[in-house]
Amino acid sequence: MIVARGLSKRFGRIQALEGVDLDIAAGEIVCLLGPSGSGKSTLLRCINHLERPDAGAVWIDGDLIGFTREGDRLLERDDRSIARQRRRCGMVFQRFNLWPHLTALQNITEGPIRVLATPRETAEREARALLARVGLAGREGASPAQLSGGQQQRVAIARALAMNPDVLLFDEPTSALDPELVAEVLHVMRDLAATGMTMVVVTHELGFAREVAHRAVFMDAGRIVEAGAASDMLTHPTHPRTQAFIQAVMG
């Protein structure tokens, strides 16, 4: 489903990614692990072209993302074409990014109505079903300010699902939440994983990664240091840097 080859990205003097290769199969759940600044979020944002890589390329289901190829050259697509491609990836951000002036229902229906030209009645019916799916039936009329952080993040997940994506990308979806709210978001993510949705998750929740992910990928200094079956790698990491990180996180 996702193929990344030779991805590199620099921000000033910081080499955020350096020659990253990654393959993710359809229906696979992959957790990206590593310290802050290791390149996890940059890799996620390059997958859907929220960040333009300096080198390398990404394909989603065989479709070259963000570029067209002319001979040996890659030319960046126009914004409208990139936006169409980006629909294939639902993105769930760390800080929810809900529209504060819209209700939970309106946050979910805005994309389908405006981007997919879904009839309002259909969009609202599907949005209500999605809110029920994430445990928020009855909160359709609530504004983001009336919802807890965990509830806002569940609305954000429903909003991503409303666009019928091929892939869901999660950028540290629980790191902005109080500890008691983390479980409700992880519960929704576990349910999604059970449906066979392709998911790429940047997270520090090692228990979630061990339980749900097919593979774990550990990054450091912009490179993939170690990757393997999540349960094996998180229990018996082989690289010293991975060992030190897991020991530090687990305390």
Short mmCIF file of C-alpha atoms in Angstrom, two decimals:
data_model
loop_
_atom_site.label_atom_id
_atom_site.label_comp_id
_atom_site.label_asym_id
_atom_site.label_seq_id
_atom_site.Cartn_x
_atom_site.Cartn_y
_atom_site.Cartn_z
CA MET A 1 0.00 0.00 0.00
CA ILE A 2 2.83 2.44 0.89
CA VAL A 3 6.29 2.42 -0.65
CA ALA A 4 8.88 5.02 0.40
CA ARG A 5 12.28 5.09 -1.28
CA GLY A 6 15.28 7.23 -0.41
CA LEU A 7 13.33 9.88 1.51
CA SER A 8 15.51 12.74 2.71
CA LYS A 9 14.45 16.03 4.26
CA ARG A 10 16.50 18.86 5.77
CA PHE A 11 15.32 21.83 7.83
CA GLY A 12 18.19 24.30 7.84
CA ARG A 13 21.11 22.52 9.49
CA ILE A 14 18.94 19.66 10.76
CA GLN A 15 18.81 16.49 8.67
CA ALA A 16 15.33 15.28 9.60
CA LEU A 17 15.31 12.28 7.23
CA GLU A 18 18.25 10.62 5.54
CA GLY A 19 17.63 8.01 2.88
CA VAL A 20 14.62 6.31 4.46
CA ASP A 21 13.13 3.23 2.76
CA LEU A 22 9.89 1.74 4.04
CA ASP A 23 7.26 -0.67 2.68
CA ILE A 24 3.84 -1.06 4.31
CA ALA A 25 1.39 -3.68 3.09
CA ALA A 26 -2.36 -3.17 2.76
CA GLY A 27 -4.02 -3.82 6.11
CA GLU A 28 -0.75 -3.57 8.03
CA ILE A 29 -0.41 -1.53 11.23
CA VAL A 30 3.06 -0.03 11.65
CA CYS A 31 4.15 1.98 14.69
CA LEU A 32 6.97 4.50 14.29
CA LEU A 33 8.98 4.79 17.49
CA GLY A 34 11.95 6.86 18.55
CA PRO A 35 13.06 9.92 20.52
CA SER A 36 11.86 13.43 19.77
CA GLY A 37 13.58 14.78 16.68
CA SER A 38 14.28 11.34 15.21
CA GLY A 39 12.26 12.00 12.04
CA LYS A 40 9.05 10.08 12.81
CA SER A 41 6.60 12.92 12.22
CA THR A 42 8.54 14.18 9.22
CA LEU A 43 8.33 10.72 7.65
CA LEU A 44 4.58 10.64 8.31
CA ARG A 45 4.11 14.08 6.75
CA CYS A 46 6.16 13.13 3.70
CA ILE A 47 3.90 10.13 3.09
CA ASN A 48 0.95 12.43 2.32
CA HIS A 49 3.11 15.29 1.03
CA LEU A 50 2.40 17.70 3.86
CA GLU A 51 6.19 17.98 3.73
CA ARG A 52 7.93 17.98 0.36
CA PRO A 53 10.91 15.60 0.53
CA ASP A 54 14.23 16.95 -0.72
CA ALA A 55 14.97 13.57 -2.27
CA GLY A 56 13.19 10.27 -2.73
CA ALA A 57 9.56 9.48 -3.39
CA VAL A 58 6.42 7.87 -1.94
CA TRP A 59 3.85 5.70 -3.71
CA ILE A 60 0.43 4.85 -2.27
CA ASP A 61 -1.16 1.88 -3.95
CA GLY A 62 1.12 2.47 -6.95
CA ASP A 63 0.33 6.20 -7.23
CA LEU A 64 3.36 8.52 -7.04
CA ILE A 65 2.47 11.11 -4.38
CA GLY A 66 3.13 14.80 -4.92
CA PHE A 67 5.08 14.46 -8.15
CA THR A 68 4.85 13.47 -11.77
CA ARG A 69 7.77 11.81 -13.52
CA GLU A 70 9.25 13.19 -16.72
CA GLY A 71 12.15 11.04 -17.79
CA ASP A 72 14.58 10.99 -14.87
CA ARG A 73 13.06 14.07 -13.25
CA LEU A 74 10.31 14.41 -10.65
CA LEU A 75 8.16 17.52 -11.06
CA GLU A 76 5.91 18.62 -8.20
CA ARG A 77 2.20 18.51 -8.91
CA ASP A 78 -0.02 21.57 -8.53
CA ASP A 79 -1.80 22.12 -5.20
CA ARG A 80 -5.18 20.88 -6.45
CA SER A 81 -3.72 17.62 -7.74
CA ILE A 82 -1.82 17.08 -4.48
CA ALA A 83 -5.01 17.74 -2.49
CA ARG A 84 -6.83 15.06 -4.53
CA GLN A 85 -4.07 12.57 -3.79
CA ARG A 86 -4.04 13.51 -0.13
CA ARG A 87 -7.64 12.33 0.24
CA ARG A 88 -6.27 8.80 0.23
CA CYS A 89 -4.60 9.45 3.60
CA GLY A 90 -6.65 10.31 6.65
CA MET A 91 -4.47 12.32 9.05
CA VAL A 92 -5.01 12.51 12.80
CA PHE A 93 -2.88 15.17 14.44
CA GLN A 94 -1.49 15.49 17.94
CA ARG A 95 -3.51 18.64 18.67
CA PHE A 96 -6.84 17.49 17.15
CA ASN A 97 -7.09 20.49 14.74
CA LEU A 98 -10.87 20.63 14.97
CA TRP A 99 -12.63 23.76 13.73
CA PRO A 100 -13.64 25.49 16.98
CA HIS A 101 -16.69 27.25 15.49
CA LEU A 102 -18.27 24.02 14.20
CA THR A 103 -20.07 21.27 16.09
CA ALA A 104 -18.73 17.73 16.25
CA LEU A 105 -21.14 16.72 13.47
CA GLN A 106 -20.16 19.69 11.29
CA ASN A 107 -16.45 18.98 11.77
CA ILE A 108 -17.03 15.55 10.29
CA THR A 109 -19.38 16.52 7.45
CA GLU A 110 -17.39 19.52 6.20
CA GLY A 111 -14.90 17.47 4.19
CA PRO A 112 -17.35 15.05 2.54
CA ILE A 113 -19.75 17.87 1.60
CA ARG A 114 -17.18 20.36 0.30
CA VAL A 115 -14.50 18.04 -1.10
CA LEU A 116 -16.34 14.85 -2.09
CA ALA A 117 -19.64 16.57 -3.00
CA THR A 118 -21.54 14.18 -0.74
CA PRO A 119 -25.19 15.23 -0.28
CA ARG A 120 -25.64 16.85 3.15
CA GLU A 121 -28.25 14.31 4.29
CA THR A 122 -25.94 11.43 3.41
CA ALA A 123 -22.91 13.11 5.01
CA GLU A 124 -24.82 13.75 8.23
CA ARG A 125 -26.14 10.20 8.38
CA GLU A 126 -22.64 8.80 7.92
CA ALA A 127 -21.19 11.27 10.43
CA ARG A 128 -23.70 10.18 13.07
CA ALA A 129 -22.72 6.56 12.46
CA LEU A 130 -19.04 7.46 12.78
CA LEU A 131 -19.64 9.33 16.04
CA ALA A 132 -21.42 6.27 17.38
CA ARG A 133 -18.51 4.13 16.21
CA VAL A 134 -16.05 6.20 18.26
CA GLY A 135 -18.33 6.22 21.30
CA LEU A 136 -19.77 9.72 20.92
CA ALA A 137 -23.40 9.10 20.00
CA GLY A 138 -25.48 11.98 21.30
CA ARG A 139 -22.65 14.53 21.15
CA GLU A 140 -23.34 15.63 17.57
CA GLY A 141 -24.19 19.20 18.60
CA ALA A 142 -21.28 19.71 20.98
CA SER A 143 -18.62 22.25 20.11
CA PRO A 144 -14.93 21.29 20.58
CA ALA A 145 -14.82 23.51 23.69
CA GLN A 146 -17.54 21.33 25.25
CA LEU A 147 -15.57 18.12 24.70
CA SER A 148 -12.64 16.66 26.59
CA GLY A 149 -9.34 16.19 24.84
CA GLY A 150 -10.02 12.49 24.37
CA GLN A 151 -13.44 13.21 22.91
CA GLN A 152 -11.98 15.83 20.56
CA GLN A 153 -9.41 13.32 19.34
CA ARG A 154 -12.15 10.76 18.72
CA VAL A 155 -14.04 13.35 16.66
CA ALA A 156 -10.80 13.92 14.72
CA ILE A 157 -10.56 10.18 14.02
CA ALA A 158 -14.18 10.14 12.83
CA ARG A 159 -13.45 13.15 10.62
CA ALA A 160 -10.52 11.31 9.02
CA LEU A 161 -12.66 8.20 8.45
CA ALA A 162 -15.43 10.26 6.82
CA MET A 163 -13.20 10.81 3.77
CA ASN A 164 -13.01 7.01 3.18
CA PRO A 165 -9.19 6.94 3.12
CA ASP A 166 -7.03 4.02 2.07
CA VAL A 167 -4.56 4.79 4.87
CA LEU A 168 -4.82 6.38 8.31
CA LEU A 169 -1.83 8.34 9.60
CA PHE A 170 -1.63 9.13 13.32
CA ASP A 171 0.90 11.69 14.56
CA GLU A 172 1.26 11.02 18.30
CA PRO A 173 -2.53 10.99 18.78
CA THR A 174 -2.40 10.58 22.57
CA SER A 175 0.58 12.74 23.54
CA ALA A 176 -1.52 15.87 24.17
CA LEU A 177 -3.99 14.00 26.40
CA ASP A 178 -4.18 13.62 30.15
CA PRO A 179 -3.25 10.04 31.12
CA GLU A 180 -6.83 9.05 32.03
CA LEU A 181 -8.02 10.04 28.53
CA VAL A 182 -5.42 8.05 26.61
CA ALA A 183 -7.22 4.73 27.03
CA GLU A 184 -10.42 5.88 25.29
CA VAL A 185 -8.50 6.96 22.17
CA LEU A 186 -6.40 3.79 22.09
CA HIS A 187 -9.61 1.75 22.38
CA VAL A 188 -10.95 3.36 19.19
CA MET A 189 -7.63 2.77 17.44
CA ARG A 190 -7.67 -0.90 18.46
CA ASP A 191 -11.14 -1.26 16.96
CA LEU A 192 -9.92 0.34 13.72
CA ALA A 193 -6.93 -1.98 13.60
CA ALA A 194 -9.28 -4.96 13.87
CA THR A 195 -11.11 -3.86 10.70
CA GLY A 196 -8.00 -4.25 8.52
CA MET A 197 -7.39 -0.52 7.98
CA THR A 198 -3.82 0.30 6.93
CA MET A 199 -2.42 2.44 9.75
CA VAL A 200 0.87 4.22 10.39
CA VAL A 201 1.12 5.46 13.96
CA VAL A 202 3.76 7.69 15.53
CA THR A 203 3.52 6.88 19.22
CA HIS A 204 5.30 6.45 22.54
CA GLU A 205 2.63 4.01 23.72
CA LEU A 206 4.77 0.87 23.65
CA GLY A 207 2.04 -1.32 25.12
CA PHE A 208 -0.31 -0.32 22.30
CA ALA A 209 2.42 -0.95 19.72
CA ARG A 210 3.20 -4.38 21.14
CA GLU A 211 -0.47 -5.38 21.28
CA VAL A 212 -1.81 -3.97 18.00
CA ALA A 213 1.00 -3.28 15.52
CA HIS A 214 2.21 -5.85 13.04
CA ARG A 215 5.58 -4.11 12.84
CA ALA A 216 7.50 -1.56 14.85
CA VAL A 217 10.02 0.78 13.22
CA PHE A 218 12.56 2.51 15.45
CA MET A 219 14.06 5.75 14.14
CA ASP A 220 16.99 7.82 15.32
CA ALA A 221 18.70 10.83 13.71
CA GLY A 222 16.55 10.62 10.60
CA ARG A 223 17.21 6.97 9.85
CA ILE A 224 15.51 3.65 10.47
CA VAL A 225 17.73 1.91 13.00
CA GLU A 226 15.71 -1.25 13.57
CA ALA A 227 12.44 -2.71 12.30
CA GLY A 228 10.66 -5.97 12.86
CA ALA A 229 7.61 -7.73 14.23
CA ALA A 230 6.35 -5.43 16.97
CA SER A 231 5.98 -8.05 19.70
CA ASP A 232 9.51 -9.39 19.06
CA MET A 233 11.28 -6.06 18.61
CA LEU A 234 9.73 -4.45 21.66
CA THR A 235 10.46 -7.48 23.83
CA HIS A 236 13.91 -8.33 22.47
CA PRO A 237 15.37 -5.34 20.61
CA THR A 238 18.74 -6.02 19.03
CA HIS A 239 20.13 -2.54 18.38
CA PRO A 240 21.70 -0.79 21.42
CA ARG A 241 19.90 2.47 20.61
CA THR A 242 16.53 0.70 20.53
CA GLN A 243 17.34 -1.10 23.77
CA ALA A 244 18.22 2.16 25.51
CA PHE A 245 15.07 3.89 24.27
CA ILE A 246 12.70 1.10 25.34
CA GLN A 247 14.38 0.87 28.73
CA ALA A 248 14.03 4.63 29.22
CA VAL A 249 10.36 4.68 28.20
CA MET A 250 9.45 1.66 30.27
CA GLY A 251 11.31 3.11 33.28
#
